[in-house]
Short mmCIF file of C-alpha atoms in Angstrom, two decimals:
data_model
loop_
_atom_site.label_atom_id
_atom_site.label_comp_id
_atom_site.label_asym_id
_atom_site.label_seq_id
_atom_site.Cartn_x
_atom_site.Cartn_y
_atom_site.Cartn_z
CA UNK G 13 139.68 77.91 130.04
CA UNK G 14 140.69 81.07 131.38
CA UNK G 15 143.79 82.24 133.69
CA UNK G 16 143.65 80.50 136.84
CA UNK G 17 144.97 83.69 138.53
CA UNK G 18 142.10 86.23 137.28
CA UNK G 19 139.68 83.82 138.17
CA UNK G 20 137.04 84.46 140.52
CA UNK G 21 137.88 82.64 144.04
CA UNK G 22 134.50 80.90 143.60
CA UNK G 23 135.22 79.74 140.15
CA UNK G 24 138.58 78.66 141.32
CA UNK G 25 137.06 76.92 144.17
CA UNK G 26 134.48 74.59 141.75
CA UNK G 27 137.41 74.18 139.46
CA UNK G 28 140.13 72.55 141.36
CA UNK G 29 136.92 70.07 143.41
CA UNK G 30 136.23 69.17 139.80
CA UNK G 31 139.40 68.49 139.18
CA UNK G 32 140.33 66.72 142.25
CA UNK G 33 137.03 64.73 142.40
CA UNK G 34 135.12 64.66 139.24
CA UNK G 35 137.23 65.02 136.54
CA UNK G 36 135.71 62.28 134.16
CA UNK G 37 132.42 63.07 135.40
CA UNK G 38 131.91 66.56 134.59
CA UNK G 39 131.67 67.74 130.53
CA UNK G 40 131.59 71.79 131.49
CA UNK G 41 131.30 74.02 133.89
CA UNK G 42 129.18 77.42 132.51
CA UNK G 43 129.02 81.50 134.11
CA UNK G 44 126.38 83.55 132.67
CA UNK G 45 127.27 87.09 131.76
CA UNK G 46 124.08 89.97 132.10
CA UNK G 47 122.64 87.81 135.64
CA UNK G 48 124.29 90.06 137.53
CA UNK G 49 122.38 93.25 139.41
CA UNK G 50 124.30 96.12 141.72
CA UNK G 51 127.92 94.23 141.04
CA UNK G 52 126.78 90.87 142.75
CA UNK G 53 128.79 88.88 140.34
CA UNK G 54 125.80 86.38 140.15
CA UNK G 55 125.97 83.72 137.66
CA UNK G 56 129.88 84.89 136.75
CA UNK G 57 132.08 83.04 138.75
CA UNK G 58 129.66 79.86 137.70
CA UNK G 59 125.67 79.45 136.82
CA UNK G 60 125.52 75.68 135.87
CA UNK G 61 127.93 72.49 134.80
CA UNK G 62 127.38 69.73 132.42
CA UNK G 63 127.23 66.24 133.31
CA UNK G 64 129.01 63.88 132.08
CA UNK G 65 128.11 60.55 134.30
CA UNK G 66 125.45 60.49 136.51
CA UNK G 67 128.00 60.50 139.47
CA UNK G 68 128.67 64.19 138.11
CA UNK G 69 125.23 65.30 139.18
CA UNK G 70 126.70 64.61 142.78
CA UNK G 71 128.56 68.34 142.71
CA UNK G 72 125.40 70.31 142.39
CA UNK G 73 125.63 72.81 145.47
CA UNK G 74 123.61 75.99 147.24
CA UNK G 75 124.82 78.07 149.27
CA UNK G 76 125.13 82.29 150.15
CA UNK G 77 127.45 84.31 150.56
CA UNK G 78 126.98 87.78 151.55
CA UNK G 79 123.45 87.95 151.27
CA UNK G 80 124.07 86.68 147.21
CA UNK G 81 122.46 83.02 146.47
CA UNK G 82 124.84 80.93 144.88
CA UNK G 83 123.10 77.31 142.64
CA UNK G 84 125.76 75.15 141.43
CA UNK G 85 123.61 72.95 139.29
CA UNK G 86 123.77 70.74 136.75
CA UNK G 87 122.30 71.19 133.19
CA UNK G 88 122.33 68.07 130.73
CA UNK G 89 122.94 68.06 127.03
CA UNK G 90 119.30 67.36 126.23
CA UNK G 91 118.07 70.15 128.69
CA UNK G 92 120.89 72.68 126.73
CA UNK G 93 118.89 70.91 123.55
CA UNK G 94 115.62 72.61 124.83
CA UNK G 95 117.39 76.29 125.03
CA UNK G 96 118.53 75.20 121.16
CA UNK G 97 114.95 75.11 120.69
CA UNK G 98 114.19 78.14 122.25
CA UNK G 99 111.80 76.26 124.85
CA UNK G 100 114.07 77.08 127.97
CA UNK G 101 116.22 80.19 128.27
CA UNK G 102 118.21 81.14 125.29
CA UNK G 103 120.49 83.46 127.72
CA UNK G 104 122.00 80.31 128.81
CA UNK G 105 123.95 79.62 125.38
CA UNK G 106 123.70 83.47 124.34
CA UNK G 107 125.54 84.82 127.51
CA UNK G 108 127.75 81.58 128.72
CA UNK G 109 131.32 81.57 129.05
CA UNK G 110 133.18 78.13 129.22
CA UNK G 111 135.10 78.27 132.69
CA UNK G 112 136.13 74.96 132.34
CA UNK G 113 135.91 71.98 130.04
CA UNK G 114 136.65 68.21 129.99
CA UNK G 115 137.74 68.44 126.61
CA UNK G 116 138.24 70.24 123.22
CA UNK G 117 135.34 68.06 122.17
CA UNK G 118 133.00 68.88 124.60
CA UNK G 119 133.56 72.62 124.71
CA UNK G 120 133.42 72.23 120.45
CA UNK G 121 129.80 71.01 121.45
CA UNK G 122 128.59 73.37 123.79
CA UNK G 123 129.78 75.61 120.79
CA UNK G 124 127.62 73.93 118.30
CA UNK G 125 125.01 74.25 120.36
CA UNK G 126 125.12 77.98 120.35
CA UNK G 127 125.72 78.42 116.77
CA UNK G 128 122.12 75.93 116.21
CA UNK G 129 120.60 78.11 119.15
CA UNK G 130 121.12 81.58 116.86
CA UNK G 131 120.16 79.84 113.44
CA UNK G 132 117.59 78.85 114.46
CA UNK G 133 116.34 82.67 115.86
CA UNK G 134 117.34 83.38 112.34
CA UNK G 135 115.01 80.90 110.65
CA UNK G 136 111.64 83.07 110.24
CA UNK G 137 109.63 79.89 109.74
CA UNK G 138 110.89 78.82 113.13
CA UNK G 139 110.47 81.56 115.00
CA UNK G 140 107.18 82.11 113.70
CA UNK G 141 105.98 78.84 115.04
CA UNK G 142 107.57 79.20 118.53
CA UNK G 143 105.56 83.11 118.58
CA UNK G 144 102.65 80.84 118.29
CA UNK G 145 102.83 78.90 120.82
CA UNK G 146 104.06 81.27 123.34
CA UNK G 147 100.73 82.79 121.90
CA UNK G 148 98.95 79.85 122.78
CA UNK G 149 100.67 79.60 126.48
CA UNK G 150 99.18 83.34 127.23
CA UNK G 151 95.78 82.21 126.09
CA UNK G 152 95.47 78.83 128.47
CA UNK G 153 96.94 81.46 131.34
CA UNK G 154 94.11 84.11 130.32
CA UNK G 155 91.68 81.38 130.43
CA UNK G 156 92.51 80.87 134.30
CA UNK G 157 92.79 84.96 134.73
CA UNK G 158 89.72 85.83 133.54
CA UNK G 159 87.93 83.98 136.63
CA UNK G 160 90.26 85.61 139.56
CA UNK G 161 88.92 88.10 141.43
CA UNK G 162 92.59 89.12 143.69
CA UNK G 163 94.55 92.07 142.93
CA UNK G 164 97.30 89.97 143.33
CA UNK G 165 97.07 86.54 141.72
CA UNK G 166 95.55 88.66 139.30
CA UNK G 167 99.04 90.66 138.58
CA UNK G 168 101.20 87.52 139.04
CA UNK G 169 98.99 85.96 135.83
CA UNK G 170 99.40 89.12 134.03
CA UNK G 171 102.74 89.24 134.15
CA UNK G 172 103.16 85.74 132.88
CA UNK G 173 101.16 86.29 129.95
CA UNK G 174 103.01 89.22 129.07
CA UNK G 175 106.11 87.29 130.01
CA UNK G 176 104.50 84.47 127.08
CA UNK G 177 103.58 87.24 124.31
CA UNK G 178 107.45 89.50 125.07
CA UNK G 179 109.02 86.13 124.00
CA UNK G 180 106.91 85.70 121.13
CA UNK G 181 107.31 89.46 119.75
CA UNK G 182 111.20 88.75 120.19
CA UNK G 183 111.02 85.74 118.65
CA UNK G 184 109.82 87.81 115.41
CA UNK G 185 112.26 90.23 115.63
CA UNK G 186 115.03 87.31 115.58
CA UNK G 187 115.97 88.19 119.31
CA UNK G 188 114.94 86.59 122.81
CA UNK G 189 113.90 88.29 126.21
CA UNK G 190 113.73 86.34 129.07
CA UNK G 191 111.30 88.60 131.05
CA UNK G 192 108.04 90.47 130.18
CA UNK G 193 109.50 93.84 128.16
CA UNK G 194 106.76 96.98 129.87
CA UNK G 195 108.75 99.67 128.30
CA UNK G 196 111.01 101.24 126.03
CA UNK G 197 114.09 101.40 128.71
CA UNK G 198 113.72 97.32 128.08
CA UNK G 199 113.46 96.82 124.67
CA UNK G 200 116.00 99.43 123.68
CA UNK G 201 118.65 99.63 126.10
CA UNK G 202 121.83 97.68 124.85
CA UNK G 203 123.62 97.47 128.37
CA UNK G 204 125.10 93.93 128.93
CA UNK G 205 124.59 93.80 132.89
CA UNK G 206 121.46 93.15 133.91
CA UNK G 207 120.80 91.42 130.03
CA UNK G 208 118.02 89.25 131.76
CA UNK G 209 115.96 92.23 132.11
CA UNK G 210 116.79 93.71 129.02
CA UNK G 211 116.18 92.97 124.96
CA UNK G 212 117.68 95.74 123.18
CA UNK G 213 117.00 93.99 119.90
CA UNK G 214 113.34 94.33 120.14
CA UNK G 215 113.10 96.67 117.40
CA UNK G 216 109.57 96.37 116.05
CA UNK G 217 106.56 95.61 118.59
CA UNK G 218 102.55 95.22 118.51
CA UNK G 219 100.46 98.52 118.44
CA UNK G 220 100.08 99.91 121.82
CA UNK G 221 102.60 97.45 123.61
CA UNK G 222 104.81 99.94 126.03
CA UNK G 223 101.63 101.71 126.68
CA UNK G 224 99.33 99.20 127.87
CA UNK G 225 102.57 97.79 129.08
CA UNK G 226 102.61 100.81 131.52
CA UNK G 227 98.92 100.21 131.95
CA UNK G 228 99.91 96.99 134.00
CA UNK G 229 102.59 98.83 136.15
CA UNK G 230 100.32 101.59 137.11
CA UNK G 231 96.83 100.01 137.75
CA UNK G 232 95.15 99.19 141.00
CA UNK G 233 92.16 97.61 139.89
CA UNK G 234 91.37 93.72 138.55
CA UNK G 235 89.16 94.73 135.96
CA UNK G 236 91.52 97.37 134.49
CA UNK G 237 94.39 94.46 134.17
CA UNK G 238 92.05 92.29 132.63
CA UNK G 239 91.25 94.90 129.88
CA UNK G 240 94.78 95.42 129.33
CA UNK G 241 95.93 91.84 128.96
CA UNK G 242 92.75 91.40 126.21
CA UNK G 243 94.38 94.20 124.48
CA UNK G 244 97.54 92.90 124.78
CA UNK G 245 96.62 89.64 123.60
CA UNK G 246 94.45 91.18 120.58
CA UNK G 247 97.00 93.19 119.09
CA UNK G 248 99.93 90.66 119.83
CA UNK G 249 97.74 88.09 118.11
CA UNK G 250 97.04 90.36 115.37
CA UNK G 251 101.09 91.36 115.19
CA UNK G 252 102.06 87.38 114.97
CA UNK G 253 99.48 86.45 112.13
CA UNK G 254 100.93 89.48 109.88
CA UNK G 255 104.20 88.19 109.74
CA UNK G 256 103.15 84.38 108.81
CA UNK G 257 106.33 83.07 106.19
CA UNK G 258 106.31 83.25 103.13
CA UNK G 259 107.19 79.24 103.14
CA UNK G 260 103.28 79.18 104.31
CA UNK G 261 101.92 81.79 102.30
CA UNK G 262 103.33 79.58 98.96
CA UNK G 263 102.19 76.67 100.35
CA UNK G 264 98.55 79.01 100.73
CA UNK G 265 99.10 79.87 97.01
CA UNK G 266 99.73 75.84 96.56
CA UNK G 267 96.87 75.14 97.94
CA UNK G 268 94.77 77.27 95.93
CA UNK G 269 96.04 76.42 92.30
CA UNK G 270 94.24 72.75 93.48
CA UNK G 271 91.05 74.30 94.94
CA UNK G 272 89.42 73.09 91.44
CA UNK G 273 90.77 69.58 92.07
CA UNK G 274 89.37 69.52 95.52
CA UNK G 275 86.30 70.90 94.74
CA UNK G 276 85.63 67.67 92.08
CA UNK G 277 86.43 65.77 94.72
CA UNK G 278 84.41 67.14 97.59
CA UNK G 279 81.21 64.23 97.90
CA UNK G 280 78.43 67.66 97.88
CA UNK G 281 75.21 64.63 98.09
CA UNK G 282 76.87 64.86 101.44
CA UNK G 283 76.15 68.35 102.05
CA UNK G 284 72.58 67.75 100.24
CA UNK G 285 72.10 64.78 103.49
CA UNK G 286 73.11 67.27 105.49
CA UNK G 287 70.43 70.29 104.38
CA UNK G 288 68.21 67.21 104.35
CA UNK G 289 68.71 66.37 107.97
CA UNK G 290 69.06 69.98 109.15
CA UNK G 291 65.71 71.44 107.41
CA UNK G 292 63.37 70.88 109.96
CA UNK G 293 65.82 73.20 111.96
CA UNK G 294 64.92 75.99 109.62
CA UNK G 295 60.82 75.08 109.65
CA UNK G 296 61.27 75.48 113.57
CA UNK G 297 63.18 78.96 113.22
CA UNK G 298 60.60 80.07 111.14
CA UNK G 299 57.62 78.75 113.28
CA UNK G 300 59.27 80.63 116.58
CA UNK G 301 59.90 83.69 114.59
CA UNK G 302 56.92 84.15 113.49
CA UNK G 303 55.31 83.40 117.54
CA UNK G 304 58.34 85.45 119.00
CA UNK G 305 59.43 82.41 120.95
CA UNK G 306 62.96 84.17 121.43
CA UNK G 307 64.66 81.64 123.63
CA UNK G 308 63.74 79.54 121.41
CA UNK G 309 64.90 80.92 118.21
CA UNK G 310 68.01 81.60 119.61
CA UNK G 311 68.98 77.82 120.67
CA UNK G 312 68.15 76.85 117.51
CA UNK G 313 70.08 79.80 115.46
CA UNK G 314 73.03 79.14 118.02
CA UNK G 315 72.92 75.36 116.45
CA UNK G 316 72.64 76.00 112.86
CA UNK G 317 75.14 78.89 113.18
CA UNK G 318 77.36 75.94 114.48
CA UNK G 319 76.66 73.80 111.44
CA UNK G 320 77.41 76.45 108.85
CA UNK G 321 81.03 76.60 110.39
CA UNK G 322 81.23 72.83 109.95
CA UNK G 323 80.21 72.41 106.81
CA UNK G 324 82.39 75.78 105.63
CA UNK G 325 84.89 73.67 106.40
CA UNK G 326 84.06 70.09 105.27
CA UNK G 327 82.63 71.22 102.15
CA UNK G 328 85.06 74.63 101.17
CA UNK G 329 82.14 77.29 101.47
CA UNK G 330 82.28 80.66 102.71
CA UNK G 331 81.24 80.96 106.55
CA UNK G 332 77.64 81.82 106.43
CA UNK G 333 76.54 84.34 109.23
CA UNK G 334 73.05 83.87 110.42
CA UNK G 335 73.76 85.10 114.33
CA UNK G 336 74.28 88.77 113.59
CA UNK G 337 70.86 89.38 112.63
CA UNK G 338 69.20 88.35 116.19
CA UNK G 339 67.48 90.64 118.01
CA UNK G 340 65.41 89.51 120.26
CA UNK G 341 63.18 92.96 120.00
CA UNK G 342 62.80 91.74 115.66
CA UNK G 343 62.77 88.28 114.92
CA UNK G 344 61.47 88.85 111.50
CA UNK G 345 65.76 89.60 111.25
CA UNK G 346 66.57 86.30 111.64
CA UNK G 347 63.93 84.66 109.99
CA UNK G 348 64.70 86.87 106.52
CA UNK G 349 68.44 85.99 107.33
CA UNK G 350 67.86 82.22 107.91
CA UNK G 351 65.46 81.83 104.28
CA UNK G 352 68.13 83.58 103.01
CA UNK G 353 71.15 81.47 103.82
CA UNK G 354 68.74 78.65 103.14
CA UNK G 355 68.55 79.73 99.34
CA UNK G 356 72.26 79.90 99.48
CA UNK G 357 73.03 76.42 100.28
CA UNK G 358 70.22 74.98 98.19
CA UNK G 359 71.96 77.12 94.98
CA UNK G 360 75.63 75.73 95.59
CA UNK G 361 73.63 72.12 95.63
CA UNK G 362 72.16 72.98 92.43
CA UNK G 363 75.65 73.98 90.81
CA UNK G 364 77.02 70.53 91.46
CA UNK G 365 73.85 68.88 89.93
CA UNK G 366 72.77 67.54 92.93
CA UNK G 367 68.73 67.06 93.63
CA UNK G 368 67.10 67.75 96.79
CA UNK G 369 64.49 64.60 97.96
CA UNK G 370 62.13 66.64 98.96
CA UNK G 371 58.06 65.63 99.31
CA UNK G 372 55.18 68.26 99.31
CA UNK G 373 53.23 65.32 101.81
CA UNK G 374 53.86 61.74 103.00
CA UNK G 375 51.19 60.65 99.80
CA UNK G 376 53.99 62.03 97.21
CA UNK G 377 56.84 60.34 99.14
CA UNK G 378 55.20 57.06 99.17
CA UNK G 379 53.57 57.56 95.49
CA UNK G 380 57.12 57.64 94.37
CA UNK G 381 58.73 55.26 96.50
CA UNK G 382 55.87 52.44 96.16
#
């Protein structure tokens, strides 16, 4: 704890009520340097306190002075867990100052917590992970986007999706932001005031990020936002899956010295039921093909292009592509494309020794079967 006499009067203020009325119940008492904007002195002379009993909770206080907002409010251990984590704001162990503390114990705490906070930005496997979901947070926000039609709820979503991908391209570069980073100015300036605006460690960034960055600041129109975001999100996406660890890429190379073992063990009469089941799908592309029934033949392409991805993964196949060769102007495409992928998956049953029951008439079948 500081010198009472520099103090801040507000910090002094919180200090001695804790003192005189809560000293058993409060753990810390926390400022926040870089919340500050224009000299307010916002989040210095206090941000948040620790808890230590429940009765401690009673000294959370708002209030304003001077036109500047002032939240006295409490922050518990697990919730300081969550910044460790880097699911809440990592500028709240990054930038803190202990103004006051219960004990050497508790203040060696909030240190600990720091030191995990910063090994774990350190940790690529980590960080990787939490890029991913902040990945997955802009999608489920896109998906809501994509349906507005008003300027503005359309910019507020923007902005939180690039809030959700900033965090995750920080994450990589071992660093956090706590706002969406639109330009250079952000990502490179290294001034300490105004550090919740600011992530000067953001060194390395997706392909066209501070331009279509700018793109959101300047445009007027919904649709041109939209774009922006899906190129935001494409290149951000692409950015994240480059830098996957190379924990996961040995595990990948793991994985593939048993590919032979899994392949003996992969049950392929399986995949023959299945081809068994799923031929009459292919007599019925054929037969609308051939009559250009093109609704038709695209319902039932849109279904077996389904089941390929299924059974590429059930059965550790390549991804067969029968959609790319509809056109609806040339059926005789997808027809070709469809015997073709149907020769395919009869040959891998053949390399596993497994027979097709297959009839040439309903005599045969029940000549054999008796």
């Amino acid at each position: 704890m500081g010198n009472m006499e520099k103090m801040h009067p507000l910090t002094k203020w919180v200090i001695n009520k804790i003192e005189a009325d809560y000293k058993n119940d409060i753990a810390l008492l926390i400022g926040i340097k870089g919340h500050s904007t224009n000299g307010d002195g916002h989040g210095e002379c206090f941000d948040f306190f620790v808890p230590a009993t429940e009765r401690g909770n009673e000294l959370s206080e708002t209030f304003i002075i001077d036109g500047v907002g002032h939240d006295l409010y409490p922050r518990s251990w697990e919730r300081l867990e969550n910044s460790v984590n880097l699911d809440d704001m990592a500028l709240l162990l990054d930038q803190a100052t202990v103004l006051w503390a219960r004990s050497e114990t508790d203040e060696k705490r909030f240190e600990d917590c720091r030191v995990r906070m910063w090994q774990n930005l350190k940790n690529h496997a980590f960080v990787y992970g939490k890029a991913l979901e902040y990945m997955d947070k802009a999608l489920e926000i896109y998906r809501t986007m994509i349906f507005e039609d008003k300027l503005y709820r359309v910019r507020s979503e923007a902005d939180c999706i690039h809030e959700c991908l900033s965090k995750a391209v920080a994450f990589l570069n071992h660093t956090y932001t706590e706002s969406p980073i639109y330009s250079e100015n952000q990502a490179y300036n290294g001034q300490e005031e105004n550090r919740l605006y600011y992530c000067p460690e953001m060194k390395i960034v997706p392909d066209g990020f501070f331009a279509n960055g700018r793109k959101l600041l300047e445009a007027k129109d919904v649709n041109v936002l939209k774009d922006t975001v899906f190129a935001l999100l494409k290149t951000t996406r692409a950015f994240i899956l480059e830098r996957k660890p190379a924990e996961s890429a040995a595990q990948d190379a793991q994985g593939a010295k048993s590919a032979a073992t899994e392949a003996e063990e992969i049950d392929f009469q399986g995949l023959a039921d299945w081809y068994q089941e799923l031929s009459l799908t292919w007599r019925r592309i054929r037969y609308f093909c051939e009559n250009k029934m093109v609704e038709k033949a695209y319902v039932d392409a849109c279904y077996l292009q389904e089941e390929f991805l299924y059974i590429a993964q059930e059965y550790k196949i390549d991804e067969l592509n029968l959609l790319d060769s509809f056109d609806k102007d040339n059926l005789s495409l997808l027809a070709d494309r469809s015997n073709l992928l149907e020769k395919i998956i009869q040959g891998i049953l053949a390399d596993h020794g497994i027979k097709i029951s297959s009839y040439s008439s309903v005599e045969d079948f029940l000549s054999e079967r008796g």
